[in-house]
């Protein structure tokens, strides 16, 4: 499951930053911002890091949180209608919920180039985005009257504290919201009058779904507040975090923007920029080796079933959005200064290569047919993986540029 991948990735980031500290210290005798005169490099990186936080990370997490809040409200309404016996109204809420699942999901995938920080420190990444769904555990849970009663009473707080990652997050909700056609070629919002893999949909299914959606909402709001600062999210969001004892313990956005200054975890602006690039490298590697690579190899049943977003048939979009997150991290938003801008001044060939390979990777991923489960072993997947391998190598060059220039 994805949670195991991320723990290794975080250790790699720490090792990278520790190894490069001495080199960065030599390049930035003033730590990138302790009141001394800044180098041209420091000025350029500072100009890139501030909008990265303010215009890329925080707005992305805000969309994710806003959409997750709408998703929970609709799941709760679907639950209430279904329990009351009004299946038609519940189906309407399910259809609307699918739209907000898609939007929150898109924002999450567009954030995966910065899975360090709050997403890692609070284990939010595995909490909301582990797959595949543990279906046998779900069957057992739905048949457990005592646990289902507690879920009905305590909702998101109970599932967050008591269920494994394989029963939480986007993919658990996706399983309830979507149903595949008999041939697996198309997906649509679930009709609750149908069976779910041969099993009649019950009140417990909807109670479970709404509780997981509440937990997802809470985690998404925590991500936004962790980077924006608790005072910079709405009162409603602050109350959600306070009620669930999920107030962030630090302001991750400010921590990065203050790189090189006393109190920041980033001892130099170079280290902050490297963290951004390492986050991009990590997700490129994951898409290549895990998300596409494992199903492509098909070496075991586990590999064949390792399909992200298989019920909504959103796999290919997920993969492409992950690489779009790399582009946003490296190139910034339109009009913003970026790390790309700095690299272009000292190693234009490297910058050109990275930009080209980002687009090539997105293009080749989008050529993989959906449903991914039916096409994962084809040449189109191998071609996308080749581009991703080249992109990871090119991003490694960016790290070298940041250390040595």
XYZ file of C-alpha atoms in Angstrom:
405
model
C 0.000 0.000 0.000
C 1.063 3.580 -0.583
C 1.849 4.311 3.072
C 4.953 2.122 2.936
C 6.292 3.979 -0.110
C 6.052 7.334 1.597
C 8.004 6.387 4.717
C 10.994 5.447 2.558
C 10.608 8.656 0.554
C 10.697 10.854 3.658
C 13.909 9.228 4.831
C 15.439 9.901 1.406
C 14.550 13.589 1.676
C 16.185 13.878 5.087
C 19.331 12.150 3.837
C 19.509 14.410 0.783
C 19.175 17.576 2.840
C 21.741 16.462 5.402
C 24.237 15.528 2.686
C 23.941 18.876 0.948
C 24.018 21.103 4.035
C 27.767 21.613 4.002
C 27.793 22.563 0.322
C 24.930 25.008 0.808
C 26.599 26.562 3.816
C 29.696 27.230 1.716
C 27.595 28.871 -0.978
C 25.508 30.891 1.498
C 27.698 32.101 4.347
C 24.839 34.222 5.672
C 22.408 31.293 5.716
C 20.314 32.836 2.949
C 18.806 35.546 5.122
C 20.184 36.373 8.563
C 20.357 40.065 7.920
C 23.551 39.974 5.857
C 23.775 40.945 2.204
C 22.006 38.393 0.022
C 23.577 36.881 -3.064
C 21.899 37.015 -6.444
C 21.056 33.343 -5.966
C 19.371 34.033 -2.623
C 17.343 36.846 -4.127
C 16.195 34.644 -6.994
C 15.278 31.709 -4.747
C 13.463 33.931 -2.268
C 11.487 35.399 -5.161
C 10.541 31.856 -6.212
C 9.743 30.363 -2.802
C 7.282 33.000 -1.603
C 4.845 32.616 -4.533
C 5.343 28.855 -4.466
C 3.851 28.852 -0.972
C 1.282 31.625 -1.456
C 0.098 30.994 -5.021
C 0.654 27.268 -5.545
C 0.550 25.275 -2.307
C -2.006 27.168 -0.225
C -4.627 27.824 -2.961
C -4.399 24.191 -4.020
C -5.040 22.956 -0.481
C -7.891 25.465 -0.099
C -9.683 24.021 -3.126
C -9.114 20.531 -1.801
C -10.536 21.414 1.618
C -13.505 23.355 0.223
C -14.470 20.500 -2.063
C -14.014 17.920 0.700
C -16.395 19.911 2.870
C -19.012 19.867 0.122
C -18.374 16.160 -0.408
C -19.002 15.361 3.253
C -22.210 17.419 3.355
C -23.582 15.523 0.346
C -22.536 12.131 1.706
C -24.269 12.943 4.992
C -27.415 13.988 3.143
C -27.315 10.805 1.053
C -26.991 8.770 4.253
C -29.920 10.524 5.919
C -32.155 10.174 2.864
C -31.300 6.515 2.365
C -31.859 5.638 6.033
C -35.228 7.399 5.792
C -36.136 5.182 2.827
C -35.898 7.874 0.135
C -33.549 6.147 -2.302
C -34.291 8.496 -5.207
C -33.241 11.584 -3.232
C -30.198 9.746 -1.908
C -29.180 8.894 -5.478
C -29.316 12.584 -6.365
C -26.953 13.402 -3.529
C -24.653 10.570 -4.603
C -24.453 12.006 -8.114
C -23.623 15.478 -6.785
C -21.087 13.993 -4.365
C -19.243 12.395 -7.286
C -18.599 15.840 -8.756
C -17.068 17.108 -5.524
C -15.077 13.911 -5.030
C -13.561 14.518 -8.467
C -12.687 18.139 -7.670
C -11.173 17.401 -4.270
C -9.342 14.442 -5.762
C -7.913 16.616 -8.534
C -6.613 19.147 -5.996
C -5.019 16.341 -3.985
C -3.264 14.838 -6.987
C -2.113 18.324 -7.959
C -0.495 18.606 -4.511
C 1.547 15.424 -4.567
C 4.774 17.184 -5.508
C 4.758 18.614 -1.972
C 3.939 15.612 0.191
C 6.620 16.699 2.662
C 5.617 18.968 5.535
C 2.175 18.475 7.042
C 1.157 15.653 4.692
C 4.103 13.599 5.944
C 4.404 14.826 9.533
C 0.743 14.115 10.333
C 0.571 10.943 8.165
C -2.182 12.570 6.125
C -0.910 11.118 2.856
C -1.394 7.445 3.783
C -4.448 8.331 5.858
C -6.426 9.653 2.916
C -4.793 8.041 -0.118
C -3.914 4.398 0.519
C -5.002 1.721 -1.929
C -6.241 -0.801 -2.757
C -9.361 -0.754 -0.593
C -9.349 -3.576 1.969
C -12.635 -5.107 0.850
C -12.600 -8.067 3.222
C -12.027 -5.770 6.184
C -14.937 -3.653 4.947
C -17.233 -6.682 4.788
C -16.241 -7.563 8.336
C -16.755 -3.988 9.530
C -20.227 -3.652 8.026
C -21.258 -6.870 9.792
C -19.896 -5.698 13.149
C -22.931 -4.238 14.910
C -20.947 -2.759 17.791
C -18.458 -0.905 15.588
C -21.143 0.299 13.201
C -23.107 1.709 16.134
C -20.054 3.636 17.255
C -19.438 4.890 13.717
C -23.044 6.057 13.594
C -22.613 7.906 16.880
C -19.117 9.345 16.467
C -18.624 9.473 12.694
C -15.282 10.688 11.410
C -13.620 10.790 14.816
C -14.259 7.079 15.344
C -13.145 5.870 11.930
C -10.033 8.049 12.083
C -8.960 6.520 15.387
C -10.049 2.933 14.828
C -9.877 1.948 11.159
C -6.811 1.042 9.119
C -5.676 3.152 6.190
C -7.126 0.559 3.787
C -10.628 1.566 4.935
C -10.165 5.339 4.861
C -9.787 8.192 2.447
C -10.548 8.931 -1.164
C -10.662 5.341 -2.365
C -13.051 4.110 0.302
C -15.458 6.901 -0.610
C -14.869 6.283 -4.316
C -15.900 2.633 -3.871
C -19.240 3.735 -2.456
C -19.905 6.595 -4.888
C -19.156 4.890 -8.206
C -20.164 1.689 -9.948
C -18.526 0.103 -12.958
C -20.362 -1.230 -15.962
C -20.458 -5.004 -16.379
C -17.554 -4.902 -18.861
C -15.514 -2.534 -16.703
C -15.278 -0.006 -19.536
C -17.285 2.799 -17.953
C -18.160 4.220 -14.564
C -21.121 6.204 -13.280
C -22.522 7.498 -9.985
C -23.848 4.575 -7.973
C -27.538 3.757 -8.072
C -28.228 2.720 -4.492
C -31.055 0.454 -5.619
C -28.463 -1.732 -7.355
C -26.256 -4.263 -5.626
C -22.677 -3.476 -4.686
C -20.616 -6.378 -6.031
C -23.567 -8.683 -5.495
C -24.467 -7.318 -2.060
C -27.530 -5.209 -1.332
C -26.621 -1.671 -0.273
C -27.569 -1.195 3.383
C -27.816 1.664 5.857
C -24.402 0.631 7.165
C -22.790 1.293 3.785
C -24.008 4.889 3.817
C -23.193 5.408 7.501
C -19.650 4.200 6.842
C -19.275 6.338 3.707
C -20.407 9.528 5.460
C -18.060 8.910 8.396
C -15.074 8.391 6.083
C -16.030 11.539 4.147
C -16.111 13.473 7.424
C -12.643 12.211 8.283
C -11.398 13.124 4.794
C -12.816 16.628 5.241
C -11.011 17.003 8.566
C -7.660 15.917 7.109
C -7.990 18.217 4.088
C -8.834 21.196 6.276
C -5.818 20.389 8.422
C -3.585 20.503 5.350
C -4.845 23.948 4.367
C -4.482 25.357 7.888
C -1.032 23.813 8.280
C 0.317 25.764 5.309
C -1.853 28.896 5.440
C -1.797 29.315 9.210
C -4.720 28.691 11.524
C -5.744 32.373 11.520
C -5.938 32.422 7.728
C -8.679 29.817 7.276
C -12.374 30.360 7.866
C -13.975 30.215 11.290
C -15.849 27.097 10.182
C -12.586 25.362 9.348
C -10.983 26.491 12.588
C -13.929 25.014 14.480
C -13.627 21.698 12.635
C -9.979 21.427 13.643
C -10.620 22.488 17.224
C -13.530 20.077 17.643
C -11.379 17.205 16.378
C -8.165 18.271 18.131
C -6.382 18.583 14.801
C -4.957 22.086 15.120
C -1.622 22.234 13.283
C 1.439 22.464 15.497
C 3.341 24.763 13.124
C 2.871 27.062 10.153
C 4.552 25.179 7.304
C 4.117 28.000 4.822
C 5.836 30.537 7.019
C 8.548 28.038 7.879
C 9.478 27.693 4.223
C 9.136 31.407 3.450
C 11.508 32.190 6.327
C 14.171 29.804 5.008
C 17.646 30.879 6.041
C 16.379 32.886 8.996
C 16.483 31.944 12.685
C 13.657 29.623 13.681
C 13.100 28.074 10.273
C 13.724 24.379 9.738
C 15.414 25.331 6.455
C 18.893 26.605 7.236
C 19.232 28.184 3.797
C 17.151 29.161 0.807
C 19.011 26.545 -1.201
C 17.804 23.803 1.150
C 14.229 25.033 0.832
C 14.529 25.001 -2.953
C 16.016 21.518 -2.813
C 13.076 20.344 -0.723
C 10.730 21.558 -3.443
C 12.700 19.714 -6.109
C 13.022 16.566 -4.000
C 9.255 16.544 -3.547
C 8.924 16.648 -7.326
C 11.459 13.828 -7.752
C 9.606 11.689 -5.226
C 6.257 11.868 -6.978
C 7.782 11.297 -10.417
C 9.405 8.166 -9.042
C 6.182 7.012 -7.405
C 4.109 7.451 -10.558
C 6.779 5.639 -12.544
C 7.700 2.770 -10.233
C 4.541 2.301 -8.167
C 1.425 3.742 -9.761
C 2.192 2.695 -13.337
C 5.117 0.324 -12.822
C 3.564 -2.203 -10.471
C 0.410 -2.833 -12.528
C 2.520 -2.769 -15.714
C 4.739 -5.565 -14.430
C 1.731 -7.665 -13.426
C 4.112 -10.024 -11.676
C 1.654 -10.917 -8.923
C -2.025 -10.620 -8.107
C -1.117 -7.797 -5.742
C 0.570 -5.897 -8.576
C -2.380 -6.422 -10.923
C -4.761 -5.066 -8.290
C -2.556 -2.098 -7.445
C -4.728 0.304 -9.437
C -5.322 3.825 -8.202
C -8.893 5.209 -8.550
C -10.234 2.031 -10.226
C -13.926 2.643 -9.515
C -14.162 6.190 -10.860
C -11.810 5.250 -13.727
C -9.710 8.241 -12.782
C -6.297 6.558 -12.851
C -4.814 8.252 -15.911
C -5.987 11.694 -14.818
C -4.485 11.026 -11.373
C -1.107 10.181 -12.902
C -1.091 13.192 -15.211
C -2.164 15.541 -12.408
C 0.766 14.297 -10.334
C 3.148 15.437 -13.064
C 1.223 18.685 -13.446
C 1.972 19.209 -9.749
C 5.663 18.853 -10.639
C 5.256 21.507 -13.293
C 3.501 23.842 -10.854
C 6.226 23.312 -8.258
C 9.080 23.858 -10.717
C 7.657 26.439 -13.113
C 5.233 28.234 -10.777
C 1.961 29.854 -11.697
C 1.725 32.135 -14.714
C 3.619 35.343 -14.014
C 5.274 34.074 -10.823
C 9.003 33.788 -10.291
C 10.045 30.149 -10.019
C 12.939 27.799 -9.445
C 12.865 27.264 -13.192
C 13.663 30.941 -13.674
C 16.774 30.640 -11.537
C 17.953 27.410 -13.163
C 17.482 28.977 -16.589
C 20.007 31.698 -15.679
C 22.771 29.296 -14.618
C 22.017 26.058 -16.499
C 19.603 26.815 -19.352
C 20.099 23.399 -20.926
C 18.965 21.693 -17.711
C 15.941 23.967 -17.396
C 14.930 23.337 -20.996
C 15.310 19.590 -20.532
C 13.142 19.507 -17.409
C 10.396 21.623 -18.945
C 10.345 19.487 -22.077
C 10.259 16.211 -20.152
C 7.461 17.392 -17.877
C 5.273 18.000 -20.912
C 6.411 14.802 -22.621
C 5.560 12.783 -19.515
C 2.077 14.301 -19.249
C 1.438 13.728 -22.947
C 2.552 10.097 -22.833
C 0.566 9.361 -19.680
C -2.561 10.743 -21.328
C -2.029 8.311 -24.234
C -2.560 5.336 -21.908
C -6.139 4.155 -22.457
C -8.609 4.070 -19.590
C -9.606 1.800 -17.870
C -5.995 1.538 -16.749
C -6.680 -1.882 -15.221
C -7.323 -3.247 -18.717
C -4.340 -1.528 -20.390
C -1.640 -1.362 -17.697
C 0.610 -3.948 -19.347
C 0.556 -2.335 -22.797
C 3.350 -0.430 -24.565
C 1.697 2.931 -23.887
C 2.393 2.459 -20.177
C 6.005 1.486 -20.885
C 6.456 4.594 -23.041
C 5.139 6.824 -20.252
C 7.499 5.153 -17.798
C 10.461 5.855 -20.081
C 9.604 9.559 -20.087
C 9.210 9.578 -16.317
C 12.605 7.918 -15.861
C 14.213 10.643 -17.961
C 12.323 13.340 -16.031
C 13.542 12.029 -12.694
C 17.134 12.112 -13.955
C 16.670 15.671 -15.211
C 15.266 16.810 -11.862
C 18.292 15.280 -10.159
C 20.362 17.627 -12.309
C 18.365 20.554 -10.927
C 19.371 19.542 -7.413
C 23.007 19.492 -8.559
C 22.561 22.960 -10.054
C 21.110 24.260 -6.793
C 24.072 22.900 -4.822
C 26.838 23.963 -7.167
C 25.705 27.318 -8.588
